[in-house]
Amino acid sequence: MIDLLALCAFNAAYADTIDSDALEQWPGFFTEECHYRITHIENEREGLAAGIVYADSRAMLEDRIAALREANIYERQRYRHLLGMPRLQNAQAESAEARTPFIVARIMATGQTEVFATGVYQDRFVRQEGQLRLQSRVAVCDSTVIDTLLALPL
Amino acid sequence: MHNDIQSQPVHWSGPGLTRIPFAVYSDPQLAADEQARIFRGEVWNYLCLEAELPDAGSYRTTFAGETPVVVVRDDDGEIYAFENRCAHRGALIALEKSGRSDNFQCVYHAWSYNRQGDLTGVAFEKGVKGQGGMPASFCKEAHGPRKLRIASFCGLVFGSFSENVPSIEEYLGDEICQRIERVLHKPVEVIGRFTQALPNNWKLYVENVKDSYHASLLHLFFTTFELNRLSQKGGVIVDGSGGHHVSYSMIDTAAEKDASYREQALRSDNDRYRLKDPSVLAGFKEYDDGVTLQILSVFPGFVLQQIQNCLAVRQVLPRGTTRTELNWTYIGYADDTPEQRKVRLKQSNLVGPAGFISMEDGAVGGFVQRGIAGAADHEAIVEMGGDATASSEGRATEASVRGFWKAYRRHMGA
Ligand code: FES
Ligand SMILES: [Fe+2]
């Protein structure tokens, strides 16, 4: 059975990977065929499918990191994720569904820290070769407004 | 008309359009004048899509510049718009972003309005137990929020506070009308909405949209991943007023073949920078003219975008001198197949606040805004491609940016 502690450990590693700039490892948290989307609560309520980021394969997530490293231009910035306790909605031996609230602060090149996003991850986890992986993570932001740009993943 | 002699808060060094005083991006008096002369003046402000007002009673709250507006469809099928400001003390009338309503009632003292913006009810109008109430001379018909003229074109709803603004077709002109019709030729459906808060004056974003020359310099996604080594045919159209523009290009399939053959030998060197999942760009042909990219703007703050199969409208709204809200509405056609819809969703990775080819646009305006602090007496140089505002086939030109300033100076009487 996938339990709460396993999900907490997974999320802690996920957040630390992004916050410590080990972005190349981030796609590894997902299954090869996966769904990753960043949206907000109003789109979700209305059933509108588009995302700020919309990916349906791990390769697309890898491409995004490669683009951030090689092509996209943005000021240096990093995140600090604070993740709440996952609310397990459905736990089985090989899969689980959970909702986990997040708050992400953004630290800019200027030295300023500001709350950048809050929301909830709506997740579906599966166990593959003994490892937990995300088959689907939809980051539903509480705010409908994104400040300036969203470079790093949530 | 603005031929009144009023003092201009910002000094233009000449009649031309190649030198833009930096003060236009920060002067508070100028920003206030823009609200009166442009957004509440002789322009058509984009308000929303007709598709967002499907039924009688459907409404949306939106803005004309900074002025809050309610847009609503009535039983007669027509669309009406009025200032979202109660005639009593000025509170917002409608608080939600959208909804359905038979009428509107202000929460403060319960004055009510019909869908056409007429004041229809005043709570306690006759007083209570013979005490108080409005004077007998008070005439509800004489009071109400200011109404906007409405024009709908290809499913785009525009509103104007001006009695003198020409019809929407005349305002846009033939070329722009055709280029809108090209994309909005059948019913659309909203597939997502996002707002991007920009740390800069609204005009810097509008200029960025019109500035086709920055694209291949700032946005390196296509070049890095070797997707844009094609010589693309295209051009820039600037309408007679200067305020509207289209830039467009098409992938030249003959050139594509040539280039890909030539590059076979080099490919091994560059494996690192190829898309692992190129499906993000795998589109389908949807327009017979071969145009794969068309960015169109309408003065003052509307953008219609076709980037391959990714369609969106953008509404640029000033929020004080150094803040802008950019509202993205992603659309598909109502008759999209599930496969076509999926393509649009994937290609939306190219645009918006996290867009591979547009995330930078959210930041560069801020770089300018921060860069020009303390330089209110200096000016920008907009001289690429000369000093004209004419249409051209080449895109290494700032003609459409100069066109914006031509329209801007006319409206502002500057
Ligand atoms: S302000 Fe609206 S009823 Fe008084
Ligand atoms: Fe751009």
Coordinates of C-alpha atoms and ligand atoms in Angstrom, one line a residue:
Chain A
M1 CA 0.0 0.0 0.0
I2 CA 1.3 3.5 -0.9
D3 CA 1.2 5.4 2.3
L4 CA 1.2 9.0 3.4
L5 CA 4.9 8.9 4.5
A6 CA 5.9 7.7 1.1
L7 CA 4.1 10.6 -0.6
C8 CA 5.6 13.1 1.8
A9 CA 9.1 11.8 1.1
F10 CA 8.4 11.9 -2.6
N11 CA 7.2 15.5 -2.4
A12 CA 10.1 16.6 -0.3
A13 CA 12.5 15.3 -2.9
Y14 CA 10.5 16.8 -5.7
A15 CA 10.5 20.3 -4.1
D16 CA 14.2 20.1 -3.2
T17 CA 15.1 19.1 -6.7
I18 CA 13.6 22.3 -8.1
D19 CA 14.6 24.6 -5.3
S20 CA 18.2 23.5 -5.4
D21 CA 18.4 23.9 -9.2
A22 CA 18.8 20.2 -10.0
L23 CA 16.3 20.8 -12.8
E24 CA 17.7 18.0 -15.0
Q25 CA 16.4 15.5 -12.4
W26 CA 12.9 16.9 -12.3
P27 CA 11.5 14.9 -15.3
G28 CA 12.6 11.7 -13.5
F29 CA 9.8 12.2 -11.0
F30 CA 7.3 11.4 -13.8
T31 CA 6.4 8.3 -15.7
E32 CA 7.4 8.3 -19.4
E33 CA 3.9 8.9 -20.5
C34 CA 2.5 11.4 -18.1
H35 CA 0.4 14.5 -17.7
Y36 CA 1.8 17.7 -16.3
R37 CA -0.1 20.9 -16.4
I38 CA -0.1 24.3 -14.6
T39 CA -3.5 26.0 -14.5
H40 CA -5.6 28.0 -12.1
I41 CA -8.8 27.5 -10.2
E42 CA -11.1 29.3 -12.6
N43 CA -10.1 27.3 -15.6
E44 CA -10.4 24.1 -13.6
R45 CA -13.9 25.0 -12.4
E46 CA -15.0 25.7 -15.9
G47 CA -13.4 22.6 -17.3
L48 CA -11.1 24.6 -19.6
A49 CA -8.3 22.3 -20.7
A50 CA -5.4 24.7 -21.6
G51 CA -2.4 25.1 -19.3
I52 CA 0.3 27.7 -18.7
V53 CA 2.5 24.6 -19.2
Y54 CA 1.0 21.5 -20.8
A55 CA 3.0 18.3 -21.3
D56 CA 2.0 14.7 -22.0
S57 CA 5.4 13.0 -21.9
R58 CA 8.5 13.0 -19.8
A59 CA 10.4 14.0 -23.0
M60 CA 8.4 17.2 -23.1
L61 CA 9.5 18.0 -19.6
E62 CA 13.1 17.3 -20.5
D63 CA 12.7 19.6 -23.5
R64 CA 11.4 22.3 -21.2
I65 CA 14.5 22.1 -19.0
A66 CA 16.8 22.0 -22.0
A67 CA 15.0 25.2 -23.3
L68 CA 15.4 26.9 -19.9
R69 CA 19.1 26.1 -19.8
E70 CA 19.9 26.8 -23.4
A71 CA 17.3 29.0 -25.1
N72 CA 15.0 31.0 -22.8
I73 CA 16.2 34.3 -21.4
Y74 CA 15.1 35.4 -18.0
E75 CA 16.6 36.9 -14.9
R76 CA 18.2 34.6 -12.4
Q77 CA 15.6 33.4 -9.9
R78 CA 14.9 30.5 -7.7
Y79 CA 12.0 29.0 -5.8
R80 CA 11.3 27.9 -2.3
H81 CA 8.5 25.3 -2.2
L82 CA 6.6 24.7 1.0
L83 CA 4.4 21.7 0.6
G84 CA 1.5 20.8 2.9
M85 CA 0.4 17.4 4.0
P86 CA -0.9 15.3 1.1
R87 CA -4.6 14.4 1.4
L88 CA -4.8 10.8 0.3
Q89 CA -7.9 10.3 -1.7
N90 CA -7.3 6.8 -2.9
A91 CA -4.4 4.5 -2.0
Q92 CA -3.7 1.1 -3.4
A93 CA -0.7 -1.2 -3.6
E94 CA 0.6 0.2 -6.9
S95 CA -1.2 3.6 -7.2
A96 CA -2.5 6.5 -5.2
E97 CA -4.3 9.8 -5.7
A98 CA -3.7 12.8 -3.5
R99 CA -4.1 16.5 -3.2
T100 CA -1.2 18.5 -1.8
P101 CA -1.3 22.2 -1.1
F102 CA 1.8 24.2 -2.1
I103 CA 3.2 27.7 -1.6
V104 CA 6.0 28.8 -3.7
A105 CA 8.1 31.8 -3.0
R106 CA 10.3 33.3 -5.7
I107 CA 13.7 34.8 -5.0
M108 CA 14.7 37.2 -7.7
A109 CA 18.2 38.3 -8.9
T110 CA 17.5 41.6 -7.0
G111 CA 17.4 39.7 -3.8
Q112 CA 13.7 40.1 -3.2
T113 CA 11.6 37.2 -2.0
E114 CA 7.9 37.2 -2.8
V115 CA 5.0 34.7 -2.7
F116 CA 4.8 33.7 -6.4
A117 CA 2.2 31.0 -6.3
T118 CA -0.1 29.1 -4.0
G119 CA -2.4 26.2 -5.0
V120 CA -2.8 22.5 -4.9
Y121 CA -1.2 19.6 -6.7
Q122 CA -3.8 17.1 -8.0
D123 CA -1.7 14.0 -8.3
R124 CA -1.9 10.4 -9.5
F125 CA 1.1 8.3 -8.4
V126 CA 2.1 4.9 -9.6
R127 CA 4.8 2.5 -8.5
Q128 CA 7.2 1.5 -11.2
E129 CA 10.2 -0.8 -10.6
G130 CA 9.8 -0.1 -6.9
Q131 CA 9.9 3.6 -7.4
L132 CA 7.0 6.0 -6.9
R133 CA 6.4 8.2 -10.0
L134 CA 3.8 10.8 -11.0
Q135 CA 1.5 9.7 -13.8
S136 CA -0.2 13.0 -13.5
R137 CA 0.4 16.2 -11.7
V138 CA -1.9 19.2 -12.3
A139 CA -0.8 22.3 -10.4
V140 CA -4.0 24.3 -9.8
C141 CA -3.0 27.8 -8.8
D142 CA -5.2 29.8 -6.5
S143 CA -4.5 33.1 -8.3
T144 CA -5.5 33.7 -12.0
V145 CA -2.6 36.1 -12.4
I146 CA 1.1 35.1 -13.0
D147 CA 3.7 37.8 -12.3
T148 CA 5.9 38.6 -15.3
L149 CA 6.8 35.0 -16.3
L150 CA 6.9 31.5 -15.2
A151 CA 10.3 30.0 -16.0
L152 CA 10.9 27.2 -13.5
P153 CA 8.4 24.4 -13.0
L154 CA 6.0 24.4 -10.0
Chain B
M1 CA -11.7 66.3 -31.0
H2 CA -8.5 67.3 -29.2
N3 CA -7.5 70.4 -31.1
D4 CA -7.8 72.3 -27.9
I5 CA -4.5 73.9 -26.8
Q6 CA -3.6 72.1 -23.6
S7 CA -0.3 71.8 -22.1
Q8 CA 1.4 68.5 -22.9
P9 CA 3.1 66.8 -19.9
V10 CA 5.7 65.2 -22.2
H11 CA 7.8 67.0 -24.7
W12 CA 8.3 65.4 -28.1
S13 CA 11.5 66.6 -29.7
G14 CA 10.1 66.8 -33.2
P15 CA 7.1 65.9 -35.4
G16 CA 8.7 62.6 -36.4
L17 CA 8.2 59.1 -35.0
T18 CA 11.7 57.9 -34.6
R19 CA 12.4 59.5 -31.2
I20 CA 10.2 58.5 -28.3
P21 CA 10.6 60.4 -25.1
F22 CA 11.1 58.0 -22.2
A23 CA 8.8 60.1 -20.1
V24 CA 5.8 58.6 -22.0
Y25 CA 6.3 55.4 -20.0
S26 CA 6.2 56.9 -16.6
D27 CA 4.5 60.3 -16.5
P28 CA 1.3 60.1 -14.3
Q29 CA -0.4 63.1 -16.0
L30 CA 0.1 61.5 -19.4
A31 CA -1.3 58.3 -18.1
A32 CA -4.5 60.1 -16.9
D33 CA -4.7 61.9 -20.2
E34 CA -4.5 58.5 -22.1
Q35 CA -7.5 57.3 -20.2
A36 CA -9.6 60.2 -21.3
R37 CA -8.2 60.7 -24.8
I38 CA -7.5 57.2 -25.9
F39 CA -9.5 54.6 -23.9
R40 CA -12.6 56.8 -23.4
G41 CA -11.9 58.6 -26.7
E42 CA -12.3 57.8 -30.3
V43 CA -11.3 54.2 -30.2
W44 CA -12.8 50.7 -30.1
N45 CA -11.8 48.9 -27.0
Y46 CA -11.8 45.1 -27.2
L47 CA -14.2 43.8 -24.5
C48 CA -14.7 40.1 -24.9
L49 CA -15.7 37.4 -27.3
E50 CA -19.3 36.9 -28.4
A51 CA -18.7 33.2 -27.6
E52 CA -18.4 34.3 -24.0
L53 CA -21.9 35.6 -24.0
P54 CA -23.8 32.6 -25.3
D55 CA -27.3 33.2 -23.9
A56 CA -29.7 36.0 -22.9
G57 CA -28.4 37.2 -19.5
S58 CA -24.8 36.0 -20.0
Y59 CA -22.5 38.8 -18.8
R60 CA -18.8 39.4 -18.3
T61 CA -17.1 42.2 -16.4
T62 CA -14.1 43.7 -18.3
F63 CA -12.3 46.9 -18.8
A64 CA -11.9 49.7 -21.3
G65 CA -8.5 50.9 -20.3
E66 CA -8.9 51.3 -16.5
T67 CA -12.6 51.9 -16.6
P68 CA -14.6 48.8 -15.4
V69 CA -17.3 47.7 -17.8
V70 CA -20.2 45.2 -17.8
V71 CA -20.9 43.5 -21.2
V72 CA -24.2 41.6 -21.3
R73 CA -26.5 39.9 -23.8
D74 CA -30.2 40.8 -23.5
D75 CA -33.4 38.9 -24.6
D76 CA -33.3 40.6 -28.0
G77 CA -30.0 38.8 -28.7
E78 CA -28.1 42.1 -28.8
I79 CA -25.0 42.9 -26.7
Y80 CA -25.0 45.9 -24.4
A81 CA -22.2 47.4 -22.3
F82 CA -22.2 50.0 -19.6
E83 CA -19.7 51.3 -17.0
N84 CA -19.6 48.9 -14.0
R85 CA -20.3 51.8 -11.7
C86 CA -23.4 52.4 -9.7
A87 CA -25.2 55.7 -10.5
H88 CA -25.7 56.2 -6.8
R89 CA -22.4 56.4 -5.1
G90 CA -20.2 54.7 -7.6
A91 CA -19.7 51.2 -6.3
L92 CA -19.1 48.3 -8.7
I93 CA -22.5 47.0 -9.9
A94 CA -21.3 43.5 -10.9
L95 CA -18.6 41.8 -8.8
E96 CA -18.1 38.5 -10.6
K97 CA -16.0 38.0 -13.7
S98 CA -18.8 36.4 -15.5
G99 CA -22.3 34.9 -14.9
R100 CA -25.9 35.0 -15.9
S101 CA -28.4 37.5 -14.6
D102 CA -31.8 38.9 -15.3
N103 CA -30.8 42.2 -14.0
F104 CA -28.1 43.8 -11.8
Q105 CA -28.4 45.1 -8.3
C106 CA -25.8 47.1 -6.5
V107 CA -25.0 45.5 -3.1
Y108 CA -24.5 48.8 -1.4
H109 CA -28.0 50.3 -1.3
A110 CA -29.7 48.0 -3.7
W111 CA -30.2 50.3 -6.7
S112 CA -31.0 48.0 -9.7
Y113 CA -30.4 48.1 -13.4
N114 CA -31.6 46.1 -16.4
R115 CA -29.3 44.4 -18.9
Q116 CA -29.1 47.5 -21.0
G117 CA -27.8 49.5 -18.1
D118 CA -30.9 51.5 -17.3
L119 CA -31.6 52.4 -13.7
T120 CA -34.8 50.6 -13.0
G121 CA -35.2 50.5 -9.3
V122 CA -34.2 52.6 -6.2
A123 CA -34.7 50.8 -2.9
F124 CA -37.0 52.9 -0.6
E125 CA -37.6 55.3 -3.4
K126 CA -40.9 56.4 -1.7
G127 CA -39.3 56.3 1.7
V128 CA -40.4 54.1 4.7
K129 CA -43.7 54.8 6.4
G130 CA -44.0 58.1 4.7
Q131 CA -40.5 59.2 5.9
G132 CA -37.5 59.9 3.7
G133 CA -37.3 58.6 0.1
M134 CA -36.1 60.3 -3.0
P135 CA -37.5 63.7 -4.0
A136 CA -40.5 63.5 -6.4
S137 CA -38.3 65.3 -8.9
F138 CA -35.9 62.4 -9.1
C139 CA -36.1 60.8 -12.5
K140 CA -34.5 57.3 -12.8
E141 CA -34.3 57.7 -16.6
A142 CA -32.0 60.6 -16.2
H143 CA -29.5 58.6 -14.2
G144 CA -27.6 55.5 -14.9
P145 CA -24.1 54.3 -15.6
R146 CA -22.6 55.6 -18.8
K147 CA -23.3 53.3 -21.8
L148 CA -20.8 52.2 -24.4
R149 CA -21.5 51.9 -28.1
I150 CA -21.0 48.2 -29.1
A151 CA -19.6 46.8 -32.3
S152 CA -19.2 43.2 -33.0
F153 CA -16.8 42.0 -35.7
C154 CA -16.2 38.3 -36.4
G155 CA -17.2 37.4 -32.9
L156 CA -15.0 40.1 -31.3
V157 CA -17.0 42.5 -29.1
F158 CA -15.7 46.1 -29.0
G159 CA -17.0 49.0 -27.1
S160 CA -16.5 52.8 -27.4
F161 CA -17.4 55.8 -25.2
S162 CA -17.2 58.0 -28.3
E163 CA -20.1 59.2 -30.5
N164 CA -17.6 60.1 -33.2
V165 CA -15.7 56.9 -33.6
P166 CA -16.3 55.4 -37.1
S167 CA -17.9 52.1 -37.6
I168 CA -15.7 49.1 -36.6
E169 CA -15.1 48.1 -40.3
E170 CA -14.0 51.6 -41.1
Y171 CA -11.9 51.9 -38.0
L172 CA -10.1 48.6 -38.8
G173 CA -9.8 49.1 -42.6
D174 CA -10.1 46.5 -45.3
E175 CA -6.7 44.8 -44.9
I176 CA -7.1 44.3 -41.1
C177 CA -10.7 43.2 -41.5
Q178 CA -9.6 40.5 -44.0
R179 CA -6.8 39.4 -41.7
I180 CA -9.2 39.0 -38.8
E181 CA -11.8 37.2 -40.9
R182 CA -9.0 34.8 -42.0
V183 CA -8.7 33.5 -38.5
L184 CA -12.2 34.1 -37.0
H185 CA -14.1 32.6 -40.0
K186 CA -16.1 30.1 -37.9
P187 CA -17.4 29.8 -34.4
V188 CA -14.8 29.6 -31.6
E189 CA -14.7 28.2 -28.1
V190 CA -12.6 29.3 -25.2
I191 CA -10.1 26.7 -24.0
G192 CA -8.4 28.6 -21.3
R193 CA -7.8 32.0 -19.8
F194 CA -4.6 33.4 -18.1
T195 CA -3.6 36.8 -16.9
Q196 CA 0.0 37.9 -16.9
A197 CA 0.9 40.9 -14.7
L198 CA 3.6 42.9 -16.5
P199 CA 5.9 45.2 -14.6
N200 CA 5.8 47.9 -17.2
N201 CA 3.8 50.6 -18.9
W202 CA 1.1 49.2 -21.3
K203 CA 2.7 50.9 -24.3
L204 CA 5.9 48.9 -23.9
Y205 CA 3.9 45.6 -24.4
V206 CA 2.0 47.0 -27.4
E207 CA 5.3 48.1 -29.0
N208 CA 6.8 44.6 -28.3
V209 CA 3.9 43.0 -30.1
K210 CA 4.4 45.3 -33.1
D211 CA 8.2 44.9 -33.1
S212 CA 8.8 42.0 -35.4
Y213 CA 12.6 42.7 -35.4
H214 CA 13.2 41.6 -31.8
A215 CA 11.7 38.1 -32.3
S216 CA 14.7 36.2 -33.7
L217 CA 17.1 38.1 -31.4
L218 CA 15.4 37.7 -28.1
H219 CA 13.5 34.4 -28.6
L220 CA 16.1 31.8 -29.2
F221 CA 13.9 28.7 -28.8
F222 CA 13.6 28.1 -32.5
T223 CA 17.2 28.8 -33.4
T224 CA 18.6 26.8 -30.5
F225 CA 16.6 23.8 -31.4
E226 CA 17.3 24.3 -35.0
L227 CA 13.7 24.7 -35.9
N228 CA 13.9 28.1 -37.6
R229 CA 16.7 27.8 -40.1
L230 CA 14.2 28.4 -42.9
S231 CA 14.1 31.5 -44.9
Q232 CA 10.5 32.5 -44.2
K233 CA 8.4 34.6 -46.5
G234 CA 6.2 37.1 -44.9
G235 CA 5.7 40.8 -44.3
V236 CA 4.4 43.6 -42.1
I237 CA 1.1 45.4 -42.8
V238 CA 0.5 48.8 -41.2
D239 CA -2.9 50.4 -41.7
G240 CA -3.3 54.0 -42.8
S241 CA -3.9 55.2 -39.2
G242 CA -0.7 53.5 -38.1
G243 CA -2.5 52.0 -35.1
H244 CA -3.2 48.5 -36.4
H245 CA -0.8 46.0 -37.8
V246 CA -0.3 42.5 -39.0
S247 CA 3.0 40.6 -39.2
Y248 CA 2.9 37.3 -40.9
S249 CA 5.2 34.6 -42.2
M250 CA 4.9 31.2 -43.9
I251 CA 7.1 28.2 -43.8
D252 CA 8.6 27.8 -47.2
T253 CA 8.4 24.0 -47.9
A254 CA 10.9 24.2 -50.8
A255 CA 13.5 25.9 -48.6
E256 CA 12.8 23.5 -45.8
K257 CA 13.8 20.6 -48.0
D258 CA 17.0 22.2 -49.1
A259 CA 18.0 23.2 -45.7
S260 CA 17.4 19.8 -44.1
Y261 CA 19.4 18.1 -46.8
R262 CA 22.3 20.5 -46.3
E263 CA 22.3 19.9 -42.6
Q264 CA 22.3 16.2 -42.6
A265 CA 26.1 16.1 -42.3
L266 CA 26.1 18.5 -39.3
R267 CA 23.4 16.8 -37.4
S268 CA 25.6 14.6 -35.2
D269 CA 27.3 17.6 -33.8
N270 CA 24.1 19.1 -32.6
D271 CA 22.2 16.2 -31.3
R272 CA 22.1 17.8 -27.8
Y273 CA 19.8 20.6 -28.9
R274 CA 17.0 18.8 -30.5
L275 CA 13.5 18.4 -29.1
K276 CA 13.1 15.0 -27.7
D277 CA 9.4 15.2 -28.2
P278 CA 8.8 17.3 -31.3
S279 CA 5.1 16.7 -31.1
V280 CA 4.8 20.1 -29.5
L281 CA 5.2 21.5 -33.0
A282 CA 3.5 18.9 -35.0
G283 CA 0.5 20.8 -36.3
F284 CA -1.9 20.5 -39.1
K285 CA -2.6 22.7 -42.1
E286 CA -5.6 24.8 -41.4
Y287 CA -5.4 27.9 -43.7
D288 CA -5.1 27.7 -47.5
D289 CA -2.8 30.7 -47.8
G290 CA 0.1 28.9 -46.2
V291 CA 0.5 31.5 -43.5
T292 CA 1.9 29.7 -40.4
L293 CA 2.2 32.8 -38.2
Q294 CA 0.0 35.9 -38.0
I295 CA 0.2 38.5 -35.2
L296 CA -2.4 41.2 -35.5
S297 CA -3.0 44.2 -33.3
V298 CA -5.8 46.8 -33.1
F299 CA -5.2 50.1 -31.5
P300 CA -5.0 50.6 -28.6
G301 CA -4.7 47.2 -26.9
F302 CA -6.0 44.2 -28.8
V303 CA -4.0 41.3 -30.2
L304 CA -5.2 38.4 -32.3
Q305 CA -2.6 35.6 -32.6
Q306 CA -2.3 32.6 -34.9
I307 CA 1.0 30.8 -34.2
Q308 CA 0.7 27.6 -36.2
N309 CA -2.5 26.1 -34.7
C310 CA -2.3 28.0 -31.5
L311 CA -5.0 30.7 -31.5
A312 CA -5.5 33.4 -28.8
V313 CA -6.7 36.8 -28.2
R314 CA -4.9 39.2 -25.9
Q315 CA -6.3 42.2 -24.1
V316 CA -3.7 44.8 -22.9
L317 CA -5.0 46.8 -19.9
P318 CA -3.1 49.6 -18.2
R319 CA -2.9 49.4 -14.4
G320 CA -1.2 52.7 -13.5
T321 CA 1.9 54.0 -15.2
T322 CA 4.2 51.0 -14.6
R323 CA 1.8 48.0 -14.4
T324 CA -0.1 46.2 -17.1
E325 CA -2.4 43.3 -17.1
L326 CA -2.3 41.1 -20.1
N327 CA -5.3 38.9 -20.5
W328 CA -4.8 35.8 -22.7
T329 CA -7.8 33.9 -24.0
Y330 CA -6.9 30.7 -25.8
I331 CA -9.4 29.6 -28.3
G332 CA -10.2 26.7 -30.6
Y333 CA -12.9 26.2 -33.2
A334 CA -16.2 24.8 -32.0
D335 CA -15.9 22.0 -34.6
D336 CA -12.3 21.0 -33.6
T337 CA -11.8 17.2 -33.6
P338 CA -10.2 15.9 -30.4
E339 CA -6.9 15.5 -32.2
Q340 CA -7.0 19.1 -33.4
R341 CA -7.8 20.3 -29.9
K342 CA -4.9 18.4 -28.5
V343 CA -2.5 20.1 -31.0
R344 CA -3.7 23.5 -29.8
L345 CA -3.2 22.5 -26.2
K346 CA 0.3 21.3 -26.9
Q347 CA 1.3 24.4 -29.0
S348 CA 0.1 26.7 -26.2
N349 CA 3.4 25.8 -24.7
L350 CA 4.8 28.4 -27.2
V351 CA 3.0 31.4 -25.8
G352 CA 1.8 32.9 -22.5
P353 CA 3.7 33.5 -19.3
A354 CA 5.7 30.2 -19.7
G355 CA 5.8 30.2 -23.5
F356 CA 8.9 28.9 -25.2
I357 CA 8.8 31.8 -27.6
S358 CA 7.1 34.4 -25.5
M359 CA 8.0 34.2 -21.8
E360 CA 10.7 36.7 -22.5
D361 CA 8.1 39.3 -23.7
G362 CA 6.8 39.4 -20.2
A363 CA 10.2 40.5 -18.9
V364 CA 11.7 42.8 -21.5
G365 CA 9.1 45.5 -20.8
G366 CA 10.2 45.5 -17.2
F367 CA 13.9 45.7 -18.3
V368 CA 13.0 48.9 -20.2
Q369 CA 10.9 50.3 -17.4
R370 CA 13.7 49.8 -14.9
G371 CA 16.4 50.9 -17.4
I372 CA 14.8 54.3 -18.1
A373 CA 14.4 55.3 -14.4
G374 CA 16.0 58.7 -14.1
A375 CA 16.1 59.2 -17.9
A376 CA 12.8 61.1 -18.4
D377 CA 14.7 63.7 -20.5
H378 CA 16.1 61.1 -22.9
E379 CA 14.5 59.3 -25.8
A380 CA 14.3 55.9 -27.5
I381 CA 15.5 55.4 -31.0
V382 CA 12.9 53.8 -33.4
E383 CA 14.7 54.1 -36.7
M384 CA 15.1 50.5 -37.9
G385 CA 13.9 50.5 -41.5
G386 CA 13.9 54.3 -41.7
D387 CA 11.2 56.7 -40.5
A388 CA 8.2 55.5 -42.4
T389 CA 5.1 53.6 -41.2
A390 CA 4.5 51.8 -44.5
S391 CA 3.8 48.1 -45.0
S392 CA 6.8 46.0 -46.2
E393 CA 7.9 42.5 -47.0
G394 CA 11.0 42.7 -44.9
R395 CA 10.6 42.3 -41.1
A396 CA 13.8 44.0 -40.0
T397 CA 11.8 47.2 -39.5
E398 CA 10.1 49.1 -36.8
A399 CA 7.5 50.5 -39.2
S400 CA 4.6 49.2 -37.1
V401 CA 6.1 50.5 -33.9
R402 CA 6.3 54.0 -35.5
G403 CA 2.7 53.4 -36.7
F404 CA 1.6 53.0 -33.1
W405 CA 3.1 56.4 -32.2
K406 CA 1.5 58.0 -35.2
A407 CA -1.9 56.9 -34.0
Y408 CA -1.0 57.7 -30.4
R409 CA 0.1 61.2 -31.1
R410 CA -3.0 61.9 -33.2
H411 CA -5.3 60.7 -30.4
M412 CA -3.3 62.6 -27.7
G413 CA -3.1 65.7 -29.8
A414 CA 0.7 65.6 -29.2
Ligands
FES1 S1 -23.7 52.8 -4.4 FE1 -24.9 51.5 -5.5 S2 -26.8 51.6 -4.5 FE2 -25.6 53.0 -3.4
FE2 FE 8.5 38.7 -28.5

